Amino acid sequence: ADGIVVLRVQGGAQGPWNIRGRTLMLDQERDVQGGATTPEELARTTLDSVVDMLAARYAVVAGEDGRLDLRIDGVSDVAQYAAVMRYLERLEFIDRVEVVRVERHSLHLSVFTRTPWGQLKDLFDLEGRLVALSSAAFDLGDEIPLLWRDDAR
């Protein structure tokens, strides 16, 4: 699982209802606590908090269009090349993909996106088909090494 929510809820028929717990989403941990007069209100406010955390991490906010250069290893035949291209071109947060060069087991691409690398990496991690080979932060112009895992999830 990419995230875990562990909660302890206490309350009675007449209220009040209290909640304490913790969320863990990839590398981010947060304490959760709150109270409400009804279980429905408690559930709504707790879920709103979790949704806000997910939206902050994964929602793509339009920014300036930029180019990221990718080196995708693990692409060794035409079927894998086609699968990588189909995968990237269907992603709503990637505007355009250009092939720079093809090597024996690697594909070098430029992708044009309004999504910064850190968030793009998180989005790739969700499906697990492209895996970053480095946790480093990359600037525009740096070639980012990734591994193609066509069999992921």
Tab-separated table of C-alpha atoms in Angstrom:
chain	number	residue	atom	x	y	z
A	1	ALA	CA	0.000	0.000	0.000
A	2	ASP	CA	1.167	3.531	-0.741
A	3	GLY	CA	-0.562	4.826	2.360
A	4	ILE	CA	-1.886	3.702	5.693
A	5	VAL	CA	-4.452	5.339	7.948
A	6	VAL	CA	-4.672	4.017	11.515
A	7	LEU	CA	-7.416	5.520	13.674
A	8	ARG	CA	-8.935	4.947	17.091
A	9	VAL	CA	-12.489	6.209	17.481
A	10	GLN	CA	-14.230	6.580	20.843
A	11	GLY	CA	-17.738	7.751	21.529
A	12	GLY	CA	-21.159	6.910	22.759
A	13	ALA	CA	-24.722	7.141	21.535
A	14	GLN	CA	-25.075	10.667	22.958
A	15	GLY	CA	-21.576	11.768	21.862
A	16	PRO	CA	-19.085	13.299	21.924
A	17	TRP	CA	-17.031	11.345	19.389
A	18	ASN	CA	-13.233	11.590	19.397
A	19	ILE	CA	-10.604	10.289	17.045
A	20	ARG	CA	-6.839	9.844	17.339
A	21	GLY	CA	-4.499	8.243	14.906
A	22	ARG	CA	-1.790	8.552	12.319
A	23	THR	CA	-1.519	8.630	8.546
A	24	LEU	CA	1.521	7.450	6.643
A	25	MET	CA	1.724	8.302	2.947
A	26	LEU	CA	4.993	7.309	1.257
A	27	ASP	CA	7.499	9.480	3.163
A	28	GLN	CA	5.035	11.740	4.994
A	29	GLU	CA	3.564	11.037	8.452
A	30	ARG	CA	0.840	13.043	10.165
A	31	ASP	CA	-1.023	12.794	13.438
A	32	VAL	CA	-4.802	12.868	13.190
A	33	GLN	CA	-7.033	13.954	16.024
A	34	GLY	CA	-10.379	15.600	16.364
A	35	GLY	CA	-13.829	15.484	17.777
A	36	ALA	CA	-17.445	15.826	16.727
A	37	THR	CA	-20.949	15.418	18.084
A	38	THR	CA	-21.971	12.668	15.631
A	39	PRO	CA	-20.086	9.780	14.006
A	40	GLU	CA	-21.076	11.084	10.551
A	41	GLU	CA	-19.541	14.490	11.243
A	42	LEU	CA	-16.400	12.838	12.611
A	43	ALA	CA	-16.060	10.615	9.521
A	44	ARG	CA	-16.591	13.568	7.181
A	45	THR	CA	-13.956	15.779	8.814
A	46	THR	CA	-11.455	12.908	9.098
A	47	LEU	CA	-11.877	11.912	5.441
A	48	ASP	CA	-11.606	15.565	4.389
A	49	SER	CA	-8.245	15.736	6.153
A	50	VAL	CA	-6.960	12.601	4.411
A	51	VAL	CA	-8.252	13.775	1.014
A	52	ASP	CA	-6.547	17.164	1.513
A	53	MET	CA	-3.257	15.359	2.188
A	54	LEU	CA	-3.635	13.231	-0.959
A	55	ALA	CA	-4.648	16.211	-3.090
A	56	ALA	CA	-1.643	18.219	-1.915
A	57	ARG	CA	0.637	15.381	-2.955
A	58	TYR	CA	-0.910	14.193	-6.230
A	59	ALA	CA	-3.082	16.933	-7.715
A	60	VAL	CA	-1.368	18.400	-10.747
A	61	VAL	CA	-1.375	22.173	-10.679
A	62	ALA	CA	-0.607	23.833	-13.982
A	63	GLY	CA	2.709	25.622	-13.897
A	64	GLU	CA	5.196	26.652	-16.517
A	65	ASP	CA	5.759	24.143	-19.276
A	66	GLY	CA	9.147	22.496	-18.909
A	67	ARG	CA	11.191	19.729	-20.485
A	68	LEU	CA	12.535	16.774	-18.571
A	69	ASP	CA	15.056	14.444	-20.171
A	70	LEU	CA	14.542	10.801	-19.222
A	71	ARG	CA	16.687	7.711	-19.700
A	72	ILE	CA	14.448	4.677	-19.418
A	73	ASP	CA	16.336	1.430	-18.901
A	74	GLY	CA	14.814	-2.020	-19.396
A	75	VAL	CA	13.458	-1.305	-22.880
A	76	SER	CA	14.968	-3.968	-25.107
A	77	ASP	CA	12.453	-4.631	-27.881
A	78	VAL	CA	9.873	-2.912	-30.065
A	79	ALA	CA	6.919	-4.078	-27.939
A	80	GLN	CA	8.430	-2.504	-24.803
A	81	TYR	CA	9.261	0.681	-26.716
A	82	ALA	CA	5.632	0.908	-27.876
A	83	ALA	CA	4.348	0.185	-24.339
A	84	VAL	CA	6.489	2.983	-22.856
A	85	MET	CA	5.312	5.457	-25.492
A	86	ARG	CA	1.627	4.505	-25.027
A	87	TYR	CA	1.970	4.761	-21.264
A	88	LEU	CA	3.570	8.221	-21.292
A	89	GLU	CA	1.312	9.651	-23.988
A	90	ARG	CA	-1.855	8.699	-22.105
A	91	LEU	CA	-0.813	10.500	-18.920
A	92	GLU	CA	-2.750	13.746	-18.554
A	93	PHE	CA	0.151	15.485	-16.812
A	94	ILE	CA	2.510	14.954	-19.781
A	95	ASP	CA	1.863	17.238	-22.739
A	96	ARG	CA	4.279	15.774	-25.286
A	97	VAL	CA	6.935	13.061	-25.621
A	98	GLU	CA	9.890	13.225	-28.016
A	99	VAL	CA	12.347	10.412	-28.693
A	100	VAL	CA	15.950	11.631	-28.432
A	101	ARG	CA	17.651	8.302	-29.154
A	102	VAL	CA	17.230	4.579	-28.747
A	103	GLU	CA	20.004	2.334	-27.451
A	104	ARG	CA	20.167	-1.423	-27.008
A	105	HIS	CA	18.441	-1.496	-23.591
A	106	SER	CA	17.597	2.177	-23.039
A	107	LEU	CA	15.245	4.769	-24.399
A	108	HIS	CA	16.188	8.451	-24.162
A	109	LEU	CA	13.198	10.800	-24.192
A	110	SER	CA	12.279	14.403	-23.613
A	111	VAL	CA	8.910	14.859	-21.948
A	112	PHE	CA	7.163	18.198	-21.833
A	113	THR	CA	5.122	18.757	-18.706
A	114	ARG	CA	3.932	21.423	-16.290
A	115	THR	CA	4.588	19.047	-13.393
A	116	PRO	CA	7.824	19.401	-11.396
A	117	TRP	CA	10.055	16.318	-11.176
A	118	GLY	CA	9.303	15.572	-7.496
A	119	GLN	CA	5.586	15.374	-8.131
A	120	LEU	CA	6.046	13.529	-11.423
A	121	LYS	CA	8.110	10.910	-9.562
A	122	ASP	CA	5.302	10.490	-7.003
A	123	LEU	CA	2.791	10.012	-9.821
A	124	PHE	CA	5.023	7.413	-11.510
A	125	ASP	CA	5.415	5.651	-8.148
A	126	LEU	CA	1.643	5.238	-7.880
A	127	GLU	CA	1.542	2.775	-10.775
A	128	GLY	CA	5.063	1.435	-10.436
A	129	ARG	CA	5.638	1.066	-14.184
A	130	LEU	CA	8.435	3.659	-14.207
A	131	VAL	CA	10.744	3.528	-11.207
A	132	ALA	CA	13.316	6.216	-10.429
A	133	LEU	CA	16.827	4.773	-10.188
A	134	SER	CA	17.941	7.726	-8.060
A	135	SER	CA	16.261	9.693	-5.306
A	136	ALA	CA	18.203	12.833	-6.250
A	137	ALA	CA	16.490	16.066	-7.194
A	138	PHE	CA	17.000	16.861	-10.857
A	139	ASP	CA	17.108	20.160	-12.705
A	140	LEU	CA	15.888	20.851	-16.206
A	141	GLY	CA	18.516	19.542	-18.584
A	142	ASP	CA	19.649	16.688	-16.318
A	143	GLU	CA	18.891	13.210	-17.651
A	144	ILE	CA	16.733	11.360	-15.130
A	145	PRO	CA	17.374	7.595	-14.931
A	146	LEU	CA	14.243	5.414	-14.731
A	147	LEU	CA	13.540	1.697	-15.008
A	148	TRP	CA	10.621	0.373	-17.079
A	149	ARG	CA	8.644	-2.325	-15.287
A	150	ASP	CA	6.009	-3.349	-17.765
A	151	ASP	CA	4.709	-6.059	-15.429
A	152	ALA	CA	4.076	-3.716	-12.478
A	153	ARG	CA	0.726	-3.840	-10.687
